PDB file of C-alpha atoms and ligand atoms in Angstrom:
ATOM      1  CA  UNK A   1      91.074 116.450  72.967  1.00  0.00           C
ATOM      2  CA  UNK A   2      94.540 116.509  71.458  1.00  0.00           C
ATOM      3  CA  UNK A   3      96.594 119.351  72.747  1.00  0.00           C
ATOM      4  CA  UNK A   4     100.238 120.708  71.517  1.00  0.00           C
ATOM      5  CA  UNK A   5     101.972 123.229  74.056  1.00  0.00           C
ATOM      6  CA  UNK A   6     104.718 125.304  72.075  1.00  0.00           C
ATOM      7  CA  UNK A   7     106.567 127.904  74.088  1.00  0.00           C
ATOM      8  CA  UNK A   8     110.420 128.619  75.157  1.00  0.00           C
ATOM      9  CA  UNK A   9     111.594 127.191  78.319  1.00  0.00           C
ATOM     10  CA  UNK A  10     110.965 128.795  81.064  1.00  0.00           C
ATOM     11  CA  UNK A  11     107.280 129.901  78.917  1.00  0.00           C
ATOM     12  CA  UNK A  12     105.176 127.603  81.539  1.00  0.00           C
ATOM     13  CA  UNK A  13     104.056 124.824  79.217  1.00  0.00           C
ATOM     14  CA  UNK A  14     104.459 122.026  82.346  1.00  0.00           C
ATOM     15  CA  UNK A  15     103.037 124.242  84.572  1.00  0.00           C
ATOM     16  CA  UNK A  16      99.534 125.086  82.169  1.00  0.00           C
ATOM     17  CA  UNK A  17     100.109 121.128  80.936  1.00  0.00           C
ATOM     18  CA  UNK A  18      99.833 119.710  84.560  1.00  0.00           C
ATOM     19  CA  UNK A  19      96.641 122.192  85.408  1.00  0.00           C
ATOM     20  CA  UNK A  20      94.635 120.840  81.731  1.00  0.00           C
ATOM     21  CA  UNK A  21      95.730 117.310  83.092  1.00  0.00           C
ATOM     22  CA  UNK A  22      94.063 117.744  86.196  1.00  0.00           C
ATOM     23  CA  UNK A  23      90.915 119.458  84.437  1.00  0.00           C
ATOM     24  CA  UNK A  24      90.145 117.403  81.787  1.00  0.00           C
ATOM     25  CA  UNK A  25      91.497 114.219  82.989  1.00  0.00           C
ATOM     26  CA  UNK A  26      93.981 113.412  80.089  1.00  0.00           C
ATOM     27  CA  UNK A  27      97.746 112.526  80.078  1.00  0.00           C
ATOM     28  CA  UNK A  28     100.157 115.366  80.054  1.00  0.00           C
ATOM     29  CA  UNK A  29     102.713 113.524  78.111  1.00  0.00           C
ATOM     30  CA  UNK A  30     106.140 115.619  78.577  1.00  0.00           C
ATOM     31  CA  UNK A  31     109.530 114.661  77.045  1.00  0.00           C
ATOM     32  CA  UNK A  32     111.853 116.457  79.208  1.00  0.00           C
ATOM     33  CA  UNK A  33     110.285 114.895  82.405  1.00  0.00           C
ATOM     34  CA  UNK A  34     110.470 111.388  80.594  1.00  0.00           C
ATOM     35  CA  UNK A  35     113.964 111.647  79.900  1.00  0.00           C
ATOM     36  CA  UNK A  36     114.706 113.151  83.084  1.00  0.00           C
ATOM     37  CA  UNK A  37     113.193 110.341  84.537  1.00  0.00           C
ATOM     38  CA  UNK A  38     115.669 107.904  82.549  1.00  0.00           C
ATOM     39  CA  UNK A  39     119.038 110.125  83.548  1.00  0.00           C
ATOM     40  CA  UNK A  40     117.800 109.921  87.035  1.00  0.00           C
ATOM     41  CA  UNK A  41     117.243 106.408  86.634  1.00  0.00           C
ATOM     42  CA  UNK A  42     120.223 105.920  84.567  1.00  0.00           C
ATOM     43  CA  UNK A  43     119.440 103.706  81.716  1.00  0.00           C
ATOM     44  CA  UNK A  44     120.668 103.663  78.282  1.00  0.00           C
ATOM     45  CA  UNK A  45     118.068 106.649  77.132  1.00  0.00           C
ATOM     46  CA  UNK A  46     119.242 108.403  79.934  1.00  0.00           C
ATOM     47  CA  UNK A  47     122.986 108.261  79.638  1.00  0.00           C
ATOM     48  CA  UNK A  48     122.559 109.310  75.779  1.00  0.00           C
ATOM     49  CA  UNK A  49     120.322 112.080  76.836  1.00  0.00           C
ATOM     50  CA  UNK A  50     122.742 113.454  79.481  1.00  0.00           C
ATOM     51  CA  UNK A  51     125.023 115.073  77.433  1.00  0.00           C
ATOM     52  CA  UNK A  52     122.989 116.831  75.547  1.00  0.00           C
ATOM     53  CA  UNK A  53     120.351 117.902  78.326  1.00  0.00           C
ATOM     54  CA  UNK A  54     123.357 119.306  80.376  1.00  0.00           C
ATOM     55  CA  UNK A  55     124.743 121.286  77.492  1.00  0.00           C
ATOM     56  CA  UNK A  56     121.154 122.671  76.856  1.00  0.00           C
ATOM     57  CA  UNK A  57     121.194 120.882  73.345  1.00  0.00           C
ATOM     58  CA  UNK A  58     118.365 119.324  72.246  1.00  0.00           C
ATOM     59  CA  UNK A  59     118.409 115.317  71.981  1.00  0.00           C
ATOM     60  CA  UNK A  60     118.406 113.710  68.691  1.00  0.00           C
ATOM     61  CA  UNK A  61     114.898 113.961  67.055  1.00  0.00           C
ATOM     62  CA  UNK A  62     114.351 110.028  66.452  1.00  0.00           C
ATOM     63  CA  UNK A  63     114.889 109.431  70.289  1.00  0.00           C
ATOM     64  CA  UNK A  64     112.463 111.306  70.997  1.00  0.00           C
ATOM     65  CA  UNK A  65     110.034 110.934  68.493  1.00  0.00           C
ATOM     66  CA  UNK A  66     110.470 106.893  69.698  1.00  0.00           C
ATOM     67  CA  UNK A  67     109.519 107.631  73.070  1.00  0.00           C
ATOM     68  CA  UNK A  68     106.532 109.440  72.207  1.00  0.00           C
ATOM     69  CA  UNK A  69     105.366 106.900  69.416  1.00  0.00           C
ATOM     70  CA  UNK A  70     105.319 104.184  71.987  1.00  0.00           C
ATOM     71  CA  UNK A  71     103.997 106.266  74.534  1.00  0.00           C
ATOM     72  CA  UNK A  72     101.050 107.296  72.463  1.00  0.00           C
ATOM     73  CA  UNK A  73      99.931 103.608  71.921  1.00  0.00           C
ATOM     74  CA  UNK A  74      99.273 103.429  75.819  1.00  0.00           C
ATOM     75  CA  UNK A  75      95.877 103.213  76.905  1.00  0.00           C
ATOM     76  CA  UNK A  76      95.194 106.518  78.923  1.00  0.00           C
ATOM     77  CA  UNK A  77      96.000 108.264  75.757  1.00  0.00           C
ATOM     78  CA  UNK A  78      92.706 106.855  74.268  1.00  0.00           C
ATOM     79  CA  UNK A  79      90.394 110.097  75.387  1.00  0.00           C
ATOM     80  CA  UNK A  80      93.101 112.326  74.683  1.00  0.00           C
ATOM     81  CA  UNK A  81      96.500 114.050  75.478  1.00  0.00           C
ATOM     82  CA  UNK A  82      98.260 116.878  76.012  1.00  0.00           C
ATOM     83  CA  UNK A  83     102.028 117.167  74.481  1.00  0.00           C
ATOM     84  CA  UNK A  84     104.306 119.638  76.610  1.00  0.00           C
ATOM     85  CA  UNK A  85     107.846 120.153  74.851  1.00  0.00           C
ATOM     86  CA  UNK A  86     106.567 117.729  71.938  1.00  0.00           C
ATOM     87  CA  UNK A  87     107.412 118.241  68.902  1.00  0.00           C
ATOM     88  CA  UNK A  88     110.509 120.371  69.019  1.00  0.00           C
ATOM     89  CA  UNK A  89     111.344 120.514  66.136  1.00  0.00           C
ATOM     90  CA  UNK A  90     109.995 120.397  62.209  1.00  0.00           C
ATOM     91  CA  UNK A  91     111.358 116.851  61.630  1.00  0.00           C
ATOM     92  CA  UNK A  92     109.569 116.223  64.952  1.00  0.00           C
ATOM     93  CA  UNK A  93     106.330 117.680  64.134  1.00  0.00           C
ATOM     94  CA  UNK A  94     106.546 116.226  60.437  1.00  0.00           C
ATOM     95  CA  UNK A  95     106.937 112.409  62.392  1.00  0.00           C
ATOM     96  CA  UNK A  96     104.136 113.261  64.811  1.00  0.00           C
ATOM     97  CA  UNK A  97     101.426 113.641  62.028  1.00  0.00           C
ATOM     98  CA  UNK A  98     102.588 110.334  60.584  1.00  0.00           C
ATOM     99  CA  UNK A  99     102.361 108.569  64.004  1.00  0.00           C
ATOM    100  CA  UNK A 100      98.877 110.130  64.153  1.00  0.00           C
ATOM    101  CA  UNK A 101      97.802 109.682  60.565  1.00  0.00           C
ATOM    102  CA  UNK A 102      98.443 105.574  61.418  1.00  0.00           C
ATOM    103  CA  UNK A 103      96.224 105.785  64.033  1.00  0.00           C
ATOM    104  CA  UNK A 104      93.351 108.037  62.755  1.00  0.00           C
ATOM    105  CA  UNK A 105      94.251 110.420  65.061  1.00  0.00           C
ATOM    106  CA  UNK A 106      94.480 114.659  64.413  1.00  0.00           C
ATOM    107  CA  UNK A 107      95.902 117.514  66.919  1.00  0.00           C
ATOM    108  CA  UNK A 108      93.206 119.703  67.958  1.00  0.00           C
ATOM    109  CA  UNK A 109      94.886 122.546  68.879  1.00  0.00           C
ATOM    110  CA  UNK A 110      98.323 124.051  69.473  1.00  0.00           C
ATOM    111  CA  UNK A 111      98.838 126.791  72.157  1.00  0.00           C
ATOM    112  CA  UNK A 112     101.872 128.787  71.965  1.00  0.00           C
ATOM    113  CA  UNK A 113     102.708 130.659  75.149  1.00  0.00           C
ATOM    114  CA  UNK A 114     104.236 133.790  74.187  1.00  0.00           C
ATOM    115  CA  UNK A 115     107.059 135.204  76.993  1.00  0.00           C
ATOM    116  CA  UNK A 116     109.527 137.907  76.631  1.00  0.00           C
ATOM    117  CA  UNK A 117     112.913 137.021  77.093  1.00  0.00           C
ATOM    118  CA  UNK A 118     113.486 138.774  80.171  1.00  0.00           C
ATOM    119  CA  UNK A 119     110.641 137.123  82.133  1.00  0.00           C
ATOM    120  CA  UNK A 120     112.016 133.391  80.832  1.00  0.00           C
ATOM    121  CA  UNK A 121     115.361 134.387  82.617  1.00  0.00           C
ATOM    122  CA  UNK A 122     113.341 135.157  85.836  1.00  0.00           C
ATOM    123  CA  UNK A 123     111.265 132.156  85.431  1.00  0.00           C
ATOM    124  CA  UNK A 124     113.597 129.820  84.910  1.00  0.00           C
ATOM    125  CA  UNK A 125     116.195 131.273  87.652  1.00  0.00           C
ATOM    126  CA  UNK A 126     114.090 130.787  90.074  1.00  0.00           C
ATOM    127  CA  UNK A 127     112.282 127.686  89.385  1.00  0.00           C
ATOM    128  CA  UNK A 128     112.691 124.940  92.044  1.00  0.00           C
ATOM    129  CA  UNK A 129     111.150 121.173  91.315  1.00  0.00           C
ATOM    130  CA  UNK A 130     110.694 118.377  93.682  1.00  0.00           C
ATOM    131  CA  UNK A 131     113.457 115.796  93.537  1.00  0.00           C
ATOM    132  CA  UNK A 132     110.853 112.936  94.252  1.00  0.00           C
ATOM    133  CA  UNK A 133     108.033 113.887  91.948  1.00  0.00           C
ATOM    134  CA  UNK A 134     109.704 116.681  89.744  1.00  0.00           C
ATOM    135  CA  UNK A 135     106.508 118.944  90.658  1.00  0.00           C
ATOM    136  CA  UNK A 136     107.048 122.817  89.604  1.00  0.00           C
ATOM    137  CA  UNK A 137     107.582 125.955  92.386  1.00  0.00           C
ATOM    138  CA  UNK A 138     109.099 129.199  92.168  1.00  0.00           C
ATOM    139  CA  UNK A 139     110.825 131.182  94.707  1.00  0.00           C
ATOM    140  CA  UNK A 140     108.414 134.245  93.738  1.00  0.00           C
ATOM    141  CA  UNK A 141     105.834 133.126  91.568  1.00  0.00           C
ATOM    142  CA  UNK A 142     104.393 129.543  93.255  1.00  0.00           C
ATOM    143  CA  UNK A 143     105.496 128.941  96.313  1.00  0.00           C
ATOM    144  CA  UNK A 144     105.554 125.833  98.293  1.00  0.00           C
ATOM    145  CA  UNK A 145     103.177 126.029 101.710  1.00  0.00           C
ATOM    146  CA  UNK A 146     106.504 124.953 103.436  1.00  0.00           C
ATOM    147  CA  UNK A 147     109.678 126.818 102.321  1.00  0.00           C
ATOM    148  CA  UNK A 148     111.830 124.554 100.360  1.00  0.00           C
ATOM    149  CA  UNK A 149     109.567 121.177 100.932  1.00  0.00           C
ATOM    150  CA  UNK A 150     107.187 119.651  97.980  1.00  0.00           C
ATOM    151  CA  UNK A 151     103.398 119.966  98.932  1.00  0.00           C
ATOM    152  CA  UNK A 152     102.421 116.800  97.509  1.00  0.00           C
ATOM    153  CA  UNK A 153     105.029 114.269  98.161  1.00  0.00           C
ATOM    154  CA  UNK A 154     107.601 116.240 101.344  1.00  0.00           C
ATOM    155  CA  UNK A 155     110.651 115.785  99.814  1.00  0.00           C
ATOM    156  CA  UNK A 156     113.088 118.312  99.368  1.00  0.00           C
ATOM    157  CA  UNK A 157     112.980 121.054  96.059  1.00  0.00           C
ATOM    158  CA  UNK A 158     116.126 121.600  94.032  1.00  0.00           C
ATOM    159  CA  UNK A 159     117.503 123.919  90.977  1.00  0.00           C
ATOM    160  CA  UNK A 160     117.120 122.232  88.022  1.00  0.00           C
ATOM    161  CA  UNK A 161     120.943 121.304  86.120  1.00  0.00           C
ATOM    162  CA  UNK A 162     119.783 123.018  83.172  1.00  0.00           C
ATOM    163  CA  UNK A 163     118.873 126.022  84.957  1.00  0.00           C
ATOM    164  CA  UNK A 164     121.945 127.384  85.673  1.00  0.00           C
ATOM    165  CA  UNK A 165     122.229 130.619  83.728  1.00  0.00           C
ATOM    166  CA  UNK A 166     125.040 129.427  80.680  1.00  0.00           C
ATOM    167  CA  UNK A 167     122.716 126.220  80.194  1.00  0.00           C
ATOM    168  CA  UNK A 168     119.671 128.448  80.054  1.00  0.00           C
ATOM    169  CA  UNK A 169     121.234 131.133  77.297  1.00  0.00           C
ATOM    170  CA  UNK A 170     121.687 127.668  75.187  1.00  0.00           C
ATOM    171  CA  UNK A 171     118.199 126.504  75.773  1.00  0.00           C
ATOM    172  CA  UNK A 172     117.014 129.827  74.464  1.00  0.00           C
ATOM    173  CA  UNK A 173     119.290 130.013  71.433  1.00  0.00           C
ATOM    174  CA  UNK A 174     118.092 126.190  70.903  1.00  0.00           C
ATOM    175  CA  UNK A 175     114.690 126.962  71.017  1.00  0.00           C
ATOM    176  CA  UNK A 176     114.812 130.474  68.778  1.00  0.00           C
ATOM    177  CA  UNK A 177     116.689 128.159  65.787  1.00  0.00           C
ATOM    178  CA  UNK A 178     114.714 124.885  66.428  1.00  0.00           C
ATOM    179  CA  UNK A 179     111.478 125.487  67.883  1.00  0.00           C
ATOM    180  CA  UNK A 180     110.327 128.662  66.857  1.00  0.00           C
ATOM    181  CA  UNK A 181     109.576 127.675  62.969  1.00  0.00           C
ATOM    182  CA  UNK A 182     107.111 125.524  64.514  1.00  0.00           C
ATOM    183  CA  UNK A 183     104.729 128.474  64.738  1.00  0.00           C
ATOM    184  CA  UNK A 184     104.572 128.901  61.236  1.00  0.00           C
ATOM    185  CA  UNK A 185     104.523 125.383  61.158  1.00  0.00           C
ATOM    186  CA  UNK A 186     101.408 125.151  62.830  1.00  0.00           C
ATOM    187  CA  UNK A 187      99.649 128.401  61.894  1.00  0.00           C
ATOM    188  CA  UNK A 188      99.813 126.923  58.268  1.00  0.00           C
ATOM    189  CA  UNK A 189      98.158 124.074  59.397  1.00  0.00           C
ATOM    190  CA  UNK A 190      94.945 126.182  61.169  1.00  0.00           C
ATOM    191  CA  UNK A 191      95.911 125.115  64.430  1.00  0.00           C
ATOM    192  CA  UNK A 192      97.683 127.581  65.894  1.00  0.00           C
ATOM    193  CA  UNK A 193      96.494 129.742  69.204  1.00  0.00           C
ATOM    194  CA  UNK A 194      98.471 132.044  70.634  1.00  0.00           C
ATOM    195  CA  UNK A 195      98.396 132.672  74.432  1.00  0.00           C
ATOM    196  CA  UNK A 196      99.733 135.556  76.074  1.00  0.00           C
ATOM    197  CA  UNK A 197     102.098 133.845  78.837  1.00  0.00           C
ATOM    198  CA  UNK A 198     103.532 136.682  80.663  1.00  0.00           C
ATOM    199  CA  UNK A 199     100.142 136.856  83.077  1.00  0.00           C
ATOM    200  CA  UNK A 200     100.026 135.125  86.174  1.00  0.00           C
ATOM    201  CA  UNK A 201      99.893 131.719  86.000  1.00  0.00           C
ATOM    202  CA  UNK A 202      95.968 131.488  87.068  1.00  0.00           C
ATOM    203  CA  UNK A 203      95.262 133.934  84.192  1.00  0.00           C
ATOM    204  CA  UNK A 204      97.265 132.073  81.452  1.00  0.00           C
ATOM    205  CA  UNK A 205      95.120 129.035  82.515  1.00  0.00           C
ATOM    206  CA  UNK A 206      91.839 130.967  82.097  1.00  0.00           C
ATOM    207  CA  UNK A 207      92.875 132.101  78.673  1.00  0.00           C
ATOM    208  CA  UNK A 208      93.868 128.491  78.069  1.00  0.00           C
ATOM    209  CA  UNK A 209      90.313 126.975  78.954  1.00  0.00           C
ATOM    210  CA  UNK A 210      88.375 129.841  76.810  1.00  0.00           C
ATOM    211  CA  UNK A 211      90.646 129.264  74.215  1.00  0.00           C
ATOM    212  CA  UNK A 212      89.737 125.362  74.163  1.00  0.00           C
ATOM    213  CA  UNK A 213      86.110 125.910  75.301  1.00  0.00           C
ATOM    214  CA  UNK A 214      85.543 128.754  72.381  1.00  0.00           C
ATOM    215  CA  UNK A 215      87.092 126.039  69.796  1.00  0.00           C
ATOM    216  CA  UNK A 216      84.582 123.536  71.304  1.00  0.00           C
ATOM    217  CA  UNK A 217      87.580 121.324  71.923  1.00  0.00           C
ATOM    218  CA  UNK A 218      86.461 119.669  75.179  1.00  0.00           C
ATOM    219  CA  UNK A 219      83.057 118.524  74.625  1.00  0.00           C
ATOM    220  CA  UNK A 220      83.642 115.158  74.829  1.00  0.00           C
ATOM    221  CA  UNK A 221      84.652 115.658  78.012  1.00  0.00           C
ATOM    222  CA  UNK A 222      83.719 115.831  81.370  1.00  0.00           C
ATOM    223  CA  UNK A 223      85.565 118.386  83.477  1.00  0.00           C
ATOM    224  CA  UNK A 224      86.849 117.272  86.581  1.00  0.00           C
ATOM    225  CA  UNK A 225      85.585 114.213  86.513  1.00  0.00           C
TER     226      UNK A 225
HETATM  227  P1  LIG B 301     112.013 120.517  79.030  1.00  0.00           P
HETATM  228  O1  LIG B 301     111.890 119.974  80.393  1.00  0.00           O
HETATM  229  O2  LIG B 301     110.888 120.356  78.079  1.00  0.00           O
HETATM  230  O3  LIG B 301     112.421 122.024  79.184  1.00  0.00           O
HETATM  231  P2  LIG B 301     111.937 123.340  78.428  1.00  0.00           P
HETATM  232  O4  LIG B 301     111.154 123.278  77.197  1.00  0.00           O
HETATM  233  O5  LIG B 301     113.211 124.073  78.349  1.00  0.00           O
HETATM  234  O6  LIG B 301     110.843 123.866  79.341  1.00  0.00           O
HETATM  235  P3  LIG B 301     110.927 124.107  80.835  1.00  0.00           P
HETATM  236  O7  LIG B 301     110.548 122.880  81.591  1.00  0.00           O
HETATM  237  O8  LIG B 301     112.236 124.751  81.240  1.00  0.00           O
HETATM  238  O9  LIG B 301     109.860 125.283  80.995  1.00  0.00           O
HETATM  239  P4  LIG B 301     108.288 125.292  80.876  1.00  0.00           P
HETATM  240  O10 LIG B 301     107.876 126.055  79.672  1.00  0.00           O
HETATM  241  O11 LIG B 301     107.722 123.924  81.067  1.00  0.00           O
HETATM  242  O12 LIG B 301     107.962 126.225  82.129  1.00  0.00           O
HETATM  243  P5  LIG B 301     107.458 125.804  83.585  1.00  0.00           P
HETATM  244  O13 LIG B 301     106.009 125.535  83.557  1.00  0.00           O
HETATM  245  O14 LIG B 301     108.378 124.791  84.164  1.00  0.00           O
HETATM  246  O15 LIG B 301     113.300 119.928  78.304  1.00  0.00           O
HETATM  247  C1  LIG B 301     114.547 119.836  78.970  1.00  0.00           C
HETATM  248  C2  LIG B 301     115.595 119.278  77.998  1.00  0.00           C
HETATM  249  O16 LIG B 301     115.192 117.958  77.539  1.00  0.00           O
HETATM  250  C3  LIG B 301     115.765 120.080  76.691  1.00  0.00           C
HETATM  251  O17 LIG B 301     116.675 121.154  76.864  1.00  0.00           O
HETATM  252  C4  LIG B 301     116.306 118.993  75.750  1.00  0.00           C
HETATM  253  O18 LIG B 301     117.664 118.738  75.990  1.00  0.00           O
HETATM  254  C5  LIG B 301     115.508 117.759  76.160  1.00  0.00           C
HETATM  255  N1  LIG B 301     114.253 117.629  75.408  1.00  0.00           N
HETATM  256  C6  LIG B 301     112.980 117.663  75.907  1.00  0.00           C
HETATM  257  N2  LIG B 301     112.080 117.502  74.936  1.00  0.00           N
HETATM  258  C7  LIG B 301     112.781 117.355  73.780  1.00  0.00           C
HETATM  259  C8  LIG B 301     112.402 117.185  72.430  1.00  0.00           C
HETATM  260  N3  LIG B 301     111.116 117.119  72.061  1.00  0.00           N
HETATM  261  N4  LIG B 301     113.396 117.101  71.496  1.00  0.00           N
HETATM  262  C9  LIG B 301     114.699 117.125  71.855  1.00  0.00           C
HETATM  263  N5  LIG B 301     115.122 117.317  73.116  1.00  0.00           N
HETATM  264  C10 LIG B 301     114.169 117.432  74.082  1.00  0.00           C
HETATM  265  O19 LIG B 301     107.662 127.214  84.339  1.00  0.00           O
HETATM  266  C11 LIG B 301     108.956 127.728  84.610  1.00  0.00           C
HETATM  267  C12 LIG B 301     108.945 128.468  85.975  1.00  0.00           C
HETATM  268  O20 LIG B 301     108.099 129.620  85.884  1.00  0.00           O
HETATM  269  C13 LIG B 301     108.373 127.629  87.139  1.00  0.00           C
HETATM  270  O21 LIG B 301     109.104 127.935  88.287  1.00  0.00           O
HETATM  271  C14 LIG B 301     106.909 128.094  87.277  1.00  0.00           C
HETATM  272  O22 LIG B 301     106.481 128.018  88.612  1.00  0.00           O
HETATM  273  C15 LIG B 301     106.998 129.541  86.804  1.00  0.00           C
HETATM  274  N6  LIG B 301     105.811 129.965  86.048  1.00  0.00           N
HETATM  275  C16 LIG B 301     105.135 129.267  85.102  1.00  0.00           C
HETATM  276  N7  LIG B 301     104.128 130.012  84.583  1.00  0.00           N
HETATM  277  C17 LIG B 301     104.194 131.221  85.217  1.00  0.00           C
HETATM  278  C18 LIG B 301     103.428 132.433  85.116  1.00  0.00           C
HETATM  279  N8  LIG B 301     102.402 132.555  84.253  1.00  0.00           N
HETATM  280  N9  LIG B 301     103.778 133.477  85.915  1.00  0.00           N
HETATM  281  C19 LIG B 301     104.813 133.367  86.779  1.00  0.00           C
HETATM  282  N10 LIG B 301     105.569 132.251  86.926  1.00  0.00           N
HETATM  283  C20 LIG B 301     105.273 131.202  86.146  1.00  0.00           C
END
């Protein structure tokens, strides 16, 4: 199974990306945890991506379409994948079909999780992530069992950079003039499913699983195994 998440920040594309992971098994490949990962750490991807990550811009397509053409070739991708804020773009999506087409590969299926605008704001104001192991919480919507401490690894949760509210009104114009065509994009291609992403986060993930399960896109394989 080969899965695209499209949606605006804030939509809840990690959050429905990490819970397939866990179901199925299969990589949730995400680009703006891998090049948060490379700020943090501070290597040359990272300082490039910095600047454009803190201004809410999006990076440069062929750095990111290089990270996920090498990360592709990596051996857990072999039963599948799921791509969370990959491809971005129409340049992006036009380079992942040619990655794919050299290695036989198709998409199955790309989920768009529709939001309203409003909700994204709320969403993304008060998200809090682990500084350790960037896991997702809200202040209203997913709690951690101890206030302000990640359940899996104890460390201490944070606002992300980009969340603050002038950063987020970027991300959202970014993502009306970048991402957006991308529906059509996909819906021209047959492979479009739209998910309504304004339920709860439990509900979204049902809809999610019937709308995989209906598509018989997960019988080879073996749930929660
Ligand atoms: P990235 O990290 O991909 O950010 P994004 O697309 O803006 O998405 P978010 O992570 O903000 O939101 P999400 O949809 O994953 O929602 P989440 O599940 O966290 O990218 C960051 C930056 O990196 C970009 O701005 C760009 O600069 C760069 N970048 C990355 N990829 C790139 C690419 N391909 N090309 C170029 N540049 C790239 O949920 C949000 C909050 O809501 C959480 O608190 C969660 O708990 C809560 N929540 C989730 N679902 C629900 C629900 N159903 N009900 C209630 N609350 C919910």
């Amino acid at each position: 199974m080969r899965i695209v998440i499209l949606g605006a920040p804030g939509s809840g594309k990690g959050t429905q990306a990490r819970f397939l992971e866990e179901r199925y098994k299969i990589p949730c490949i995400s680009t703006g945890d891998i090049l948060r990962e490379a700020v943090r750490r501070g290597t040359e991807l990272g300082r490039e991506a910095k600047s454009y990550m803190a201004k809410g811009k999006l990076v440069p397509d062929q750095v990111v379409v290089d990270i996920i053409a090498e990360r592709l070739k990596e051996g857990d991708c072999k039963r599948g994948f799921i791509l969370d804020g990959f491809p971005r773009t129409v340049v992006q999506a036009d380079a992942l079909q040619k990655i794919l087409d050299r290695m036989d590969l198709r998409i199955d299926m790309v989920l768009n999780l529709e939001v309203s605008e409003g909700v994204l704001i709320r969403r993304l104001s008060g998200r809090r992530v682990c500084k350790r192991c960037g896991a997702n919480y809200h202040v209203e919507f997913q709690t951690p069992r101890i206030f302000g401490i990640c359940d899996y690894c104890n460390e201490g949760l944070i606002q992300r950079d980009d969340d603050k509210e002038e950063v987020v009104r970027q991300r959202l114009k970014e993502y009306l003039k970048q991402t957006l065509p991308l529906r059509v994009y996909y819906k021209n291609h047959n492979l479009l499913k739209e998910i309504d992403g304004e339920k709860g986060i439990f509900e979204v993930s049902k809809e999610i699983v019937s709308t995989l399960e209906r598509g018989n896109r997960v019988d080879n394989l073996k749930v929660g195994s």
